[in-house]
Amino acid sequence: GAVKNKTSSSHTTFATPRQCTPQPPTRTFTMSVVPRNRRRGRPITNEWLMNFAVVNGQYDIPGLDRRQAQQNLTNYQRTGSFTTVTGWDGTSARVDTASRNSRLDGHVRDLYHQTDPDKAELILTSQQMRRGSTGLAGGGCYFAISESDTYHKAHNRGVVLKCTVKLGNVKRLGPQGDSSVTFGGLLRDGYDSVRIERPGGTEYVVYNWDQVEDIRIA
């Protein structure tokens, strides 16, 4: 408010309020920017603060828009388990681990993959699939829904493998597929695998080794 000044006259005058120069918005953030009610029940972490600042326009991070940051905050409030997951194709995304695991465990199928004997031996020994570099839905590991379908889908033949595949949330594609699909892109869109409706039989594609388990000869 104004400040009273004494003068030689019998009247009281008021000083003009100081004009504040607007300050440019800051690009840093501290604990003080987090409302008290948002701190309850969950420790504040750098990951939480980063997403909070992006949502509130206090920080710009390439590749992290406000929509994704808000989803990250929602996930964190529920589980607090962010981590970076990288697929076979080298792309990655930061995800809520508990949420992803829940999706994967909620949709599991036995599927089939055929390859030559040498590759089959390596896969069976290591219990890890080898992805292709290209395909209708990018560089992933492709599975058929039946053993017989593998005979006209496989590029290498000799041994049919039966695998337990964690499909999670499936993105459906038409018969033409989409070669631009990546593991990181799928995760950011909330998907874990791809389903391609083909005239010769449906195919599923996954992009990370942790989605394929219990590999055995069919």
CSV table of C-alpha atoms in Angstrom, one decimal:
chain,number,residue,atom,x,y,z
A,1,GLY,CA,0.0,0.0,0.0
A,2,ALA,CA,0.9,3.7,-0.1
A,3,VAL,CA,3.3,5.1,2.5
A,4,LYS,CA,2.3,8.3,4.5
A,5,ASN,CA,4.8,11.2,4.3
A,6,LYS,CA,4.8,14.0,6.8
A,7,THR,CA,5.1,17.6,5.3
A,8,SER,CA,5.3,21.1,6.7
A,9,SER,CA,1.6,21.7,6.0
A,10,SER,CA,-1.3,20.4,7.9
A,11,HIS,CA,-2.2,17.9,5.2
A,12,THR,CA,-1.0,14.4,4.8
A,13,THR,CA,0.3,13.3,1.4
A,14,PHE,CA,0.9,9.8,0.0
A,15,ALA,CA,4.0,8.5,-1.9
A,16,THR,CA,3.3,7.0,-5.3
A,17,PRO,CA,3.5,3.2,-5.1
A,18,ARG,CA,6.6,1.7,-6.6
A,19,GLN,CA,6.1,0.3,-10.1
A,20,CYS,CA,7.2,-3.4,-10.3
A,21,THR,CA,9.1,-4.4,-13.5
A,22,PRO,CA,7.7,-7.7,-14.8
A,23,GLN,CA,10.2,-10.4,-14.5
A,24,PRO,CA,10.7,-13.0,-17.3
A,25,PRO,CA,9.4,-16.4,-16.5
A,26,THR,CA,11.9,-18.7,-14.9
A,27,ARG,CA,13.1,-21.9,-16.5
A,28,THR,CA,14.1,-23.5,-13.2
A,29,PHE,CA,12.0,-25.2,-10.6
A,30,THR,CA,12.4,-26.0,-7.0
A,31,MET,CA,10.4,-27.8,-4.3
A,32,SER,CA,8.5,-24.6,-3.6
A,33,VAL,CA,6.6,-24.8,-6.9
A,34,VAL,CA,5.0,-28.1,-5.8
A,35,PRO,CA,1.7,-27.4,-4.0
A,36,ARG,CA,1.5,-29.1,-0.5
A,37,ASN,CA,-1.4,-31.3,-1.4
A,38,ARG,CA,0.6,-32.8,-4.3
A,39,ARG,CA,3.4,-33.8,-1.9
A,40,ARG,CA,1.3,-36.0,0.4
A,41,GLY,CA,1.8,-39.7,0.3
A,42,ARG,CA,4.6,-39.8,-2.3
A,43,PRO,CA,8.2,-38.6,-2.0
A,44,ILE,CA,9.1,-35.9,-4.5
A,45,THR,CA,11.7,-37.0,-7.0
A,46,ASN,CA,13.5,-35.3,-9.9
A,47,GLU,CA,11.3,-37.3,-12.3
A,48,TRP,CA,8.2,-36.1,-10.7
A,49,LEU,CA,9.4,-32.5,-10.6
A,50,MET,CA,10.4,-32.6,-14.3
A,51,ASN,CA,6.9,-33.7,-15.4
A,52,PHE,CA,5.2,-31.3,-13.0
A,53,ALA,CA,7.2,-28.4,-14.5
A,54,VAL,CA,6.4,-29.4,-18.1
A,55,VAL,CA,2.7,-29.6,-17.3
A,56,ASN,CA,2.7,-26.2,-15.7
A,57,GLY,CA,4.7,-24.6,-18.5
A,58,GLN,CA,7.8,-24.0,-16.4
A,59,TYR,CA,10.2,-26.1,-18.4
A,60,ASP,CA,10.6,-27.3,-21.9
A,61,ILE,CA,12.0,-30.8,-22.5
A,62,PRO,CA,12.4,-32.1,-26.1
A,63,GLY,CA,10.2,-35.1,-26.7
A,64,LEU,CA,8.0,-34.6,-23.6
A,65,ASP,CA,4.8,-32.6,-24.3
A,66,ARG,CA,2.2,-31.6,-21.7
A,67,ARG,CA,-0.1,-34.5,-22.5
A,68,GLN,CA,2.6,-37.1,-21.9
A,69,ALA,CA,3.9,-35.3,-18.8
A,70,GLN,CA,0.4,-35.3,-17.4
A,71,GLN,CA,0.0,-39.0,-18.1
A,72,ASN,CA,3.4,-39.6,-16.4
A,73,LEU,CA,2.2,-37.7,-13.3
A,74,THR,CA,-1.0,-39.7,-13.2
A,75,ASN,CA,1.0,-43.0,-13.4
A,76,TYR,CA,3.5,-41.8,-10.8
A,77,GLN,CA,0.7,-40.9,-8.3
A,78,ARG,CA,-0.5,-44.5,-8.6
A,79,THR,CA,2.8,-46.4,-8.5
A,80,GLY,CA,5.9,-44.1,-8.5
A,81,SER,CA,7.9,-46.5,-10.6
A,82,PHE,CA,9.2,-44.7,-13.7
A,83,THR,CA,12.0,-46.4,-15.7
A,84,THR,CA,13.4,-46.3,-19.2
A,85,VAL,CA,12.7,-49.4,-21.3
A,86,THR,CA,14.6,-50.1,-24.5
A,87,GLY,CA,13.5,-52.4,-27.2
A,88,TRP,CA,15.3,-54.7,-29.7
A,89,ASP,CA,15.2,-51.9,-32.2
A,90,GLY,CA,17.2,-49.5,-29.9
A,91,THR,CA,14.2,-47.1,-29.3
A,92,SER,CA,13.1,-46.5,-25.8
A,93,ALA,CA,10.5,-44.7,-23.7
A,94,ARG,CA,10.1,-43.8,-20.0
A,95,VAL,CA,7.2,-45.8,-18.6
A,96,ASP,CA,5.5,-46.7,-15.4
A,97,THR,CA,7.0,-50.1,-14.8
A,98,ALA,CA,4.1,-51.4,-12.6
A,99,SER,CA,1.5,-50.3,-15.1
A,100,ARG,CA,3.4,-51.9,-18.0
A,101,ASN,CA,3.9,-55.1,-16.2
A,102,SER,CA,0.2,-55.2,-15.3
A,103,ARG,CA,-0.8,-54.8,-19.0
A,104,LEU,CA,1.7,-57.5,-20.1
A,105,ASP,CA,0.6,-60.0,-17.5
A,106,GLY,CA,-3.1,-59.3,-18.3
A,107,HIS,CA,-2.8,-60.5,-22.0
A,108,VAL,CA,-0.6,-63.6,-22.5
A,109,ARG,CA,-0.8,-66.1,-25.4
A,110,ASP,CA,1.1,-69.1,-26.7
A,111,LEU,CA,2.3,-68.3,-30.2
A,112,TYR,CA,4.6,-69.8,-32.8
A,113,HIS,CA,7.7,-68.9,-34.7
A,114,GLN,CA,9.7,-71.0,-37.2
A,115,THR,CA,13.4,-70.6,-37.9
A,116,ASP,CA,16.3,-72.8,-39.1
A,117,PRO,CA,17.9,-75.3,-36.8
A,118,ASP,CA,21.0,-73.3,-36.0
A,119,LYS,CA,19.1,-70.2,-34.9
A,120,ALA,CA,16.6,-72.4,-33.1
A,121,GLU,CA,19.4,-73.9,-31.0
A,122,LEU,CA,20.7,-70.4,-30.1
A,123,ILE,CA,17.2,-69.3,-29.1
A,124,LEU,CA,16.5,-72.3,-27.0
A,125,THR,CA,19.8,-72.2,-25.2
A,126,SER,CA,19.6,-68.4,-24.4
A,127,GLN,CA,15.8,-68.3,-24.1
A,128,GLN,CA,15.9,-65.0,-26.0
A,129,MET,CA,14.4,-64.4,-29.4
A,130,ARG,CA,16.3,-62.7,-32.2
A,131,ARG,CA,14.4,-59.9,-33.9
A,132,GLY,CA,14.3,-59.2,-37.6
A,133,SER,CA,15.6,-55.9,-39.0
A,134,THR,CA,12.6,-55.2,-41.2
A,135,GLY,CA,9.0,-56.3,-41.6
A,136,LEU,CA,5.4,-55.2,-42.1
A,137,ALA,CA,5.5,-53.6,-38.7
A,138,GLY,CA,9.2,-52.7,-38.4
A,139,GLY,CA,12.0,-54.6,-36.8
A,140,GLY,CA,10.4,-56.9,-34.2
A,141,CYS,CA,9.8,-60.6,-33.6
A,142,TYR,CA,6.9,-62.0,-35.6
A,143,PHE,CA,4.6,-64.8,-34.3
A,144,ALA,CA,1.8,-66.8,-35.9
A,145,ILE,CA,-1.2,-68.0,-34.0
A,146,SER,CA,-0.8,-71.6,-35.1
A,147,GLU,CA,2.0,-74.0,-35.9
A,148,SER,CA,0.7,-74.6,-39.4
A,149,ASP,CA,0.7,-70.8,-40.2
A,150,THR,CA,4.4,-70.6,-39.7
A,151,TYR,CA,5.2,-72.7,-42.8
A,152,HIS,CA,4.0,-70.1,-45.2
A,153,LYS,CA,5.1,-67.1,-43.1
A,154,ALA,CA,8.7,-68.0,-42.0
A,155,HIS,CA,11.7,-66.8,-44.0
A,156,ASN,CA,13.8,-69.6,-42.4
A,157,ARG,CA,12.4,-73.1,-41.9
A,158,GLY,CA,13.3,-76.2,-40.0
A,159,VAL,CA,12.2,-75.9,-36.3
A,160,VAL,CA,8.9,-74.5,-35.0
A,161,LEU,CA,9.1,-72.9,-31.6
A,162,LYS,CA,6.2,-72.4,-29.2
A,163,CYS,CA,6.6,-69.3,-27.0
A,164,THR,CA,4.6,-67.7,-24.2
A,165,VAL,CA,4.2,-64.1,-25.4
A,166,LYS,CA,3.2,-61.2,-23.3
A,167,LEU,CA,1.1,-59.0,-25.6
A,168,GLY,CA,-0.3,-56.4,-23.3
A,169,ASN,CA,-2.2,-53.7,-25.0
A,170,VAL,CA,-2.3,-54.5,-28.7
A,171,LYS,CA,-2.3,-52.1,-31.6
A,172,ARG,CA,-4.2,-53.4,-34.6
A,173,LEU,CA,-3.0,-52.9,-38.1
A,174,GLY,CA,-4.4,-53.7,-41.5
A,175,PRO,CA,-2.9,-56.2,-43.9
A,176,GLN,CA,-0.5,-53.6,-45.3
A,177,GLY,CA,1.1,-53.1,-41.8
A,178,ASP,CA,3.1,-50.1,-40.9
A,179,SER,CA,6.9,-50.3,-41.3
A,180,SER,CA,7.4,-47.1,-39.2
A,181,VAL,CA,6.4,-48.8,-35.9
A,182,THR,CA,9.0,-48.7,-33.2
A,183,PHE,CA,9.1,-50.0,-29.6
A,184,GLY,CA,9.5,-46.6,-28.2
A,185,GLY,CA,6.7,-45.2,-30.3
A,186,LEU,CA,4.3,-47.9,-29.2
A,187,LEU,CA,5.0,-47.4,-25.5
A,188,ARG,CA,4.5,-43.6,-25.8
A,189,ASP,CA,1.1,-44.3,-27.4
A,190,GLY,CA,0.1,-46.8,-24.7
A,191,TYR,CA,0.7,-50.0,-26.7
A,192,ASP,CA,2.9,-53.0,-26.1
A,193,SER,CA,2.6,-55.1,-29.3
A,194,VAL,CA,1.1,-55.1,-32.8
A,195,ARG,CA,-1.5,-57.4,-34.4
A,196,ILE,CA,-1.5,-57.6,-38.2
A,197,GLU,CA,-4.6,-59.0,-39.8
A,198,ARG,CA,-3.3,-61.0,-42.8
A,199,PRO,CA,-5.1,-63.1,-45.4
A,200,GLY,CA,-2.8,-66.0,-44.6
A,201,GLY,CA,-3.3,-65.7,-40.9
A,202,THR,CA,-3.0,-63.2,-38.1
A,203,GLU,CA,0.5,-62.2,-36.9
A,204,TYR,CA,1.6,-60.7,-33.7
A,205,VAL,CA,4.8,-58.6,-33.3
A,206,VAL,CA,6.7,-57.7,-30.1
A,207,TYR,CA,9.8,-55.6,-29.8
A,208,ASN,CA,11.4,-56.4,-26.5
A,209,TRP,CA,13.0,-59.7,-25.2
A,210,ASP,CA,11.1,-59.5,-21.8
A,211,GLN,CA,7.8,-60.1,-23.6
A,212,VAL,CA,8.8,-63.7,-24.7
A,213,GLU,CA,9.1,-66.5,-22.2
A,214,ASP,CA,9.2,-70.3,-22.0
A,215,ILE,CA,10.6,-70.9,-25.5
A,216,ARG,CA,10.3,-74.6,-26.4
A,217,ILE,CA,10.0,-76.8,-29.5
A,218,ALA,CA,6.4,-77.1,-30.6
